[in-house]
Amino acid sequence: MQSRPRSPLAMLMLLAAFAPAALAQDRHRGPAPAPQSVAVPEEGTTLPMGSAGGRPTLEVMIDGKGPFTFIVDTGAHISVVDTKLQEELALPTSPGVRAAAPGGRPAPTIVVIDEMKIGDTVLGSMVGAVMPLSSLMGDPGAPRGVLSASSFPGNLVTFDYPAKRITIAKGALAQEDAKTTFGYTMQEPLPTVPIRVAGKEARVHLDTGSGYGLSLPTKYLQELPLVSEAQEVRKAKTLMGDFPVSSAKLKGTVELGQYTLAVTDVNFSDIGPAPHIATGNIGYEILKDFVVTLDSRNRLIRIARPS
């Protein structure tokens, strides 16, 4: 697997910082600006899943140019184009989208992509935020952008980690069953799932954009049984500042629906979309054993072990 970026959670929280309340678009409703058109072939589109530090990637064409490597991220409110790629493609800014960054931070530039092709699937007239991904990830060879997994409303996006493939197909998930399929509300713009950590209930983002395992807010340091005291392991550098990340071994199990997850070490940090909001997430080190399917229109997510 490729080396991880030096700021493991920074990209997630950078994207989360520009939440729906901070982005307004005249012709779209929902947790993120949706493409004006989504054309998925009847047989669907299945493509090889690449990896950027555990984050799933696909090759995309933008306005007939490319291919460019994009991370496909359930933890992104909005798709993102790297600053250098925006300059290379001379993408026009969008007059229909207003951006206002919380906390007084500079607002990102919002651009229009007339057409993005992912295999035989075509997204028409979509918007994206311009951000310095290569410098944020600390890698000049980093992916050129992030494709929000919620960009395909009315279709299913499936991340088959064991088979290393991503499928975009027409359809919908069945209703929530609290075993393998979980719902999330309009107040939760990112897909979330309920977990039990050493018997304690928590709700975390299911984040394909994280190359790590389980991360929780630091308040859980006082609430969970740990084998030893947590130790700081790194700093997460974000546009909101630097956040310490500590790690400790858990005494107990982690459960998600009907599954017991292979988790021993837990990360703790108060990174969040705003200084007063700390959120947890589960990423690659857990998801790598599962098939994850997102139904963004019906706000459902399914996680299943392959047969």
Coordinates of C-alpha atoms in Angstrom, one line a residue:
M1 CA 0.0 0.0 0.0
Q2 CA 1.3 3.5 -0.7
S3 CA 2.6 5.6 2.1
R4 CA 0.0 7.7 3.9
P5 CA -0.1 11.5 3.8
R6 CA 1.6 13.2 6.7
S7 CA -1.8 14.6 7.9
P8 CA -4.0 11.5 8.1
L9 CA -7.3 13.2 9.0
A10 CA -6.6 16.7 7.5
M11 CA -8.3 16.1 4.2
L12 CA -11.5 14.8 5.7
M13 CA -11.8 17.8 8.1
L14 CA -10.8 20.3 5.3
L15 CA -13.8 19.0 3.3
A16 CA -16.0 18.8 6.3
A17 CA -15.2 22.4 7.1
F18 CA -17.3 23.5 4.1
A19 CA -20.5 22.0 5.2
P20 CA -23.9 22.4 3.6
A21 CA -24.6 25.5 5.8
A22 CA -21.5 27.1 4.2
L23 CA -22.4 26.3 0.6
A24 CA -25.5 27.6 -1.1
Q25 CA -26.5 26.9 -4.7
D26 CA -29.6 28.3 -6.4
R27 CA -30.7 25.3 -8.4
H28 CA -29.9 22.4 -6.0
R29 CA -31.0 21.2 -2.7
G30 CA -29.5 18.6 -0.4
P31 CA -26.4 18.1 1.7
A32 CA -24.1 19.0 -1.2
P33 CA -24.5 20.5 -4.7
A34 CA -25.4 17.7 -7.0
P35 CA -24.5 17.4 -10.7
Q36 CA -27.2 18.7 -13.0
S37 CA -27.3 15.3 -14.7
V38 CA -26.1 11.8 -13.9
A39 CA -26.1 9.2 -16.7
V40 CA -25.3 5.7 -15.6
P41 CA -25.6 2.9 -18.2
E42 CA -28.2 0.1 -17.6
E43 CA -25.4 -2.4 -16.9
G44 CA -23.7 0.0 -14.5
T45 CA -20.0 1.0 -14.4
T46 CA -17.4 -1.2 -12.7
L47 CA -13.8 0.0 -12.5
P48 CA -10.6 -1.0 -10.8
M49 CA -10.1 0.5 -7.3
G50 CA -6.8 2.2 -7.0
S51 CA -5.4 3.3 -3.6
A52 CA -3.9 6.5 -2.2
G53 CA -2.8 5.5 1.3
G54 CA -5.8 3.2 1.6
R55 CA -8.2 5.8 0.1
P56 CA -10.0 4.3 -3.0
T57 CA -9.2 6.1 -6.3
L58 CA -10.6 6.1 -9.8
E59 CA -9.4 7.5 -13.1
V60 CA -11.7 10.3 -14.4
M61 CA -11.9 12.5 -17.5
I62 CA -12.7 16.2 -17.1
D63 CA -14.1 18.1 -20.1
G64 CA -12.5 15.6 -22.4
K65 CA -9.0 15.7 -20.8
G66 CA -7.2 13.3 -18.6
P67 CA -7.3 10.7 -17.1
F68 CA -6.8 12.2 -13.7
T69 CA -6.7 10.2 -10.4
F70 CA -9.4 11.2 -7.9
I71 CA -10.1 9.8 -4.5
V72 CA -13.7 8.7 -4.1
D73 CA -14.8 9.9 -0.7
T74 CA -17.9 9.2 1.4
G75 CA -16.4 11.8 3.8
A76 CA -16.6 14.7 1.3
H77 CA -19.5 17.1 1.2
I78 CA -18.4 18.4 -2.1
S79 CA -16.0 17.3 -4.8
V80 CA -12.6 19.0 -4.9
V81 CA -10.1 19.9 -7.6
D82 CA -6.5 20.4 -6.8
T83 CA -5.3 24.0 -7.3
K84 CA -2.8 23.1 -9.9
L85 CA -5.3 21.0 -11.9
Q86 CA -7.8 23.9 -11.9
E87 CA -5.1 26.1 -13.3
E88 CA -4.1 23.5 -15.9
L89 CA -7.7 23.1 -17.1
A90 CA -8.7 26.7 -16.6
L91 CA -12.1 25.7 -15.1
P92 CA -14.6 28.5 -14.9
T93 CA -15.9 29.7 -11.6
S94 CA -19.5 29.2 -10.8
P95 CA -21.8 32.2 -10.5
G96 CA -24.6 30.0 -9.0
V97 CA -22.7 28.9 -5.9
R98 CA -21.7 31.1 -3.0
A99 CA -19.1 29.9 -0.5
A100 CA -18.6 31.2 3.0
A101 CA -16.0 29.4 5.1
P102 CA -16.9 29.1 8.8
G103 CA -14.6 30.6 11.4
G104 CA -13.4 33.5 9.2
R105 CA -11.3 31.2 7.0
P106 CA -10.8 32.2 3.3
A107 CA -13.7 30.9 1.2
P108 CA -12.6 28.3 -1.5
T109 CA -13.0 29.1 -5.2
I110 CA -16.0 27.1 -6.6
V111 CA -15.6 26.0 -10.2
V112 CA -17.8 24.3 -12.8
I113 CA -17.0 21.0 -14.5
D114 CA -19.1 20.7 -17.6
E115 CA -18.5 17.0 -17.9
M116 CA -16.8 14.3 -15.8
K117 CA -16.6 10.8 -17.1
I118 CA -16.0 7.9 -14.8
G119 CA -15.8 4.9 -17.2
D120 CA -19.2 4.9 -19.0
T121 CA -20.9 7.0 -16.3
V122 CA -21.2 10.8 -17.1
L123 CA -21.7 13.6 -14.6
G124 CA -22.9 16.8 -16.2
S125 CA -22.5 20.4 -15.0
M126 CA -21.1 19.7 -11.5
V127 CA -19.4 22.0 -9.1
G128 CA -16.2 21.6 -7.1
A129 CA -14.2 23.4 -4.6
V130 CA -10.6 24.3 -5.4
M131 CA -8.1 23.3 -2.7
P132 CA -4.4 22.7 -2.4
L133 CA -4.6 18.9 -2.1
S134 CA -1.0 18.1 -3.1
S135 CA 0.4 20.4 -0.4
L136 CA -2.2 19.3 2.2
M137 CA -1.4 15.7 1.6
G138 CA 2.3 16.4 1.6
D139 CA 2.9 14.6 -1.7
P140 CA 3.5 16.2 -5.1
G141 CA 2.3 13.0 -6.7
A142 CA -1.0 13.0 -4.8
P143 CA -4.4 12.4 -6.5
R144 CA -5.6 15.5 -8.5
G145 CA -8.9 15.7 -6.8
V146 CA -11.7 14.2 -4.6
L147 CA -15.0 12.9 -6.0
S148 CA -17.8 13.1 -3.4
A149 CA -19.4 9.6 -3.3
S150 CA -22.7 11.5 -3.0
S151 CA -22.4 12.8 -6.6
F152 CA -24.6 10.0 -7.9
P153 CA -28.1 10.5 -6.3
G154 CA -30.5 7.8 -7.4
N155 CA -27.8 5.3 -7.9
L156 CA -25.6 3.0 -5.8
V157 CA -21.9 3.5 -5.3
T158 CA -20.3 0.3 -4.1
F159 CA -16.7 0.0 -2.8
D160 CA -15.7 -3.7 -2.9
Y161 CA -12.5 -3.5 -1.0
P162 CA -11.6 -7.3 -1.1
A163 CA -12.1 -7.4 -4.9
K164 CA -10.5 -3.9 -5.4
R165 CA -13.3 -2.5 -7.6
I166 CA -15.8 0.3 -7.5
T167 CA -19.3 0.0 -9.1
I168 CA -21.8 2.7 -9.9
A169 CA -25.2 1.2 -10.7
K170 CA -28.9 2.1 -10.8
G171 CA -30.9 1.0 -7.8
A172 CA -31.6 1.7 -4.1
L173 CA -30.9 0.0 -0.8
A174 CA -33.6 -1.7 1.3
Q175 CA -34.7 0.0 4.5
E176 CA -32.4 0.2 7.5
D177 CA -32.2 -3.0 9.5
A178 CA -29.5 -2.0 12.1
K179 CA -27.5 -5.1 11.2
T180 CA -25.9 -4.3 7.9
T181 CA -27.8 -1.3 6.6
F182 CA -27.9 2.0 8.4
G183 CA -29.7 5.3 7.9
Y184 CA -28.4 8.8 8.5
T185 CA -30.5 12.0 8.8
M186 CA -30.5 15.4 7.0
Q187 CA -28.7 16.7 10.1
E188 CA -25.8 14.3 9.3
P189 CA -24.6 15.4 5.9
L190 CA -22.0 12.7 5.8
P191 CA -22.9 9.0 6.1
T192 CA -22.7 7.9 9.7
V193 CA -23.1 4.5 11.4
P194 CA -23.7 3.5 15.1
I195 CA -21.0 1.5 16.8
R196 CA -20.4 0.0 20.2
V197 CA -17.0 0.5 21.7
A198 CA -16.4 -1.7 24.7
G199 CA -20.1 -1.6 25.3
K200 CA -20.4 2.2 24.9
E201 CA -22.6 3.6 22.1
A202 CA -21.1 6.1 19.6
R203 CA -21.9 7.4 16.1
V204 CA -19.1 7.9 13.6
H205 CA -18.7 8.8 9.9
L206 CA -18.1 5.9 7.6
D207 CA -15.3 7.5 5.7
T208 CA -13.6 6.0 2.6
G209 CA -11.4 9.1 2.6
S210 CA -9.6 8.0 5.8
G211 CA -6.6 5.7 5.5
Y212 CA -6.8 4.7 9.1
G213 CA -9.1 2.6 11.4
L214 CA -11.2 4.0 14.3
S215 CA -10.9 7.6 15.4
L216 CA -12.9 9.1 18.3
P217 CA -13.1 12.5 20.0
T218 CA -10.8 12.9 23.0
K219 CA -13.7 12.8 25.5
Y220 CA -13.7 9.0 25.1
L221 CA -10.3 8.8 26.7
Q222 CA -12.1 9.2 30.0
E223 CA -15.0 6.9 29.1
L224 CA -13.4 3.8 27.5
P225 CA -11.3 1.0 29.1
L226 CA -7.8 1.3 27.8
V227 CA -4.8 -1.1 28.2
S228 CA -2.5 1.9 28.8
E229 CA -2.4 5.6 28.7
A230 CA -2.8 7.2 25.3
Q231 CA 0.3 8.6 23.7
E232 CA 0.4 11.4 21.1
V233 CA 1.5 9.9 17.8
R234 CA 1.3 12.9 15.3
K235 CA -0.1 16.3 14.5
A236 CA -2.9 16.6 12.0
K237 CA -2.3 19.8 10.0
T238 CA -5.5 21.4 8.7
L239 CA -6.6 24.9 7.6
M240 CA -8.2 25.2 11.0
G241 CA -4.9 24.7 12.7
D242 CA -2.8 21.7 14.1
F243 CA -4.6 19.1 16.1
P244 CA -2.8 16.5 18.2
V245 CA -3.7 12.9 17.6
S246 CA -3.1 10.3 20.3
S247 CA -3.5 6.5 20.2
A248 CA -4.1 3.8 22.7
K249 CA -5.0 0.1 22.8
L250 CA -8.6 -0.7 23.7
K251 CA -9.7 -3.2 26.3
G252 CA -12.9 -4.5 24.7
T253 CA -14.5 -5.1 21.4
V254 CA -15.9 -2.7 18.7
E255 CA -19.2 -3.7 17.1
L256 CA -21.0 -2.4 14.1
G257 CA -24.4 -3.9 13.6
Q258 CA -24.0 -7.6 13.4
Y259 CA -20.2 -7.4 13.0
T260 CA -17.4 -7.4 15.5
L261 CA -14.6 -5.3 14.0
A262 CA -10.9 -6.1 14.1
V263 CA -9.9 -3.1 16.2
T264 CA -7.2 -3.0 18.8
D265 CA -5.8 0.5 18.6
V266 CA -8.0 3.6 18.7
N267 CA -7.0 7.2 17.6
F268 CA -8.3 10.1 19.6
S269 CA -8.5 13.7 18.3
D270 CA -10.9 16.7 18.4
I271 CA -10.6 17.5 14.7
G272 CA -14.0 18.5 13.5
P273 CA -15.8 20.7 10.9
A274 CA -15.8 23.5 13.4
P275 CA -13.8 24.2 16.6
H276 CA -16.8 23.1 18.8
I277 CA -17.7 20.0 16.9
A278 CA -15.5 16.9 17.3
T279 CA -16.4 13.8 15.2
G280 CA -15.2 10.2 14.9
N281 CA -14.8 8.1 11.9
I282 CA -13.9 4.6 10.6
G283 CA -11.6 4.2 7.6
Y284 CA -9.6 1.9 5.5
E285 CA -8.1 -0.4 8.2
I286 CA -11.6 -1.4 9.1
L287 CA -13.3 -1.1 5.7
K288 CA -10.7 -3.2 3.8
D289 CA -12.5 -6.4 4.8
F290 CA -16.0 -5.2 3.6
V291 CA -18.1 -4.3 0.7
V292 CA -19.6 -0.8 1.3
T293 CA -22.6 0.5 -0.6
L294 CA -23.9 4.1 -0.4
D295 CA -27.4 5.2 -1.4
S296 CA -27.1 9.0 -1.0
R297 CA -30.6 9.8 -2.2
N298 CA -32.2 7.6 0.5
R299 CA -29.5 8.3 3.0
L300 CA -28.6 4.7 3.6
I301 CA -25.3 2.9 3.8
R302 CA -24.7 -0.8 3.8
I303 CA -21.6 -2.7 5.0
A304 CA -21.3 -6.4 4.3
R305 CA -18.6 -9.1 4.4
P306 CA -18.3 -10.8 1.0
S307 CA -19.5 -14.4 0.9

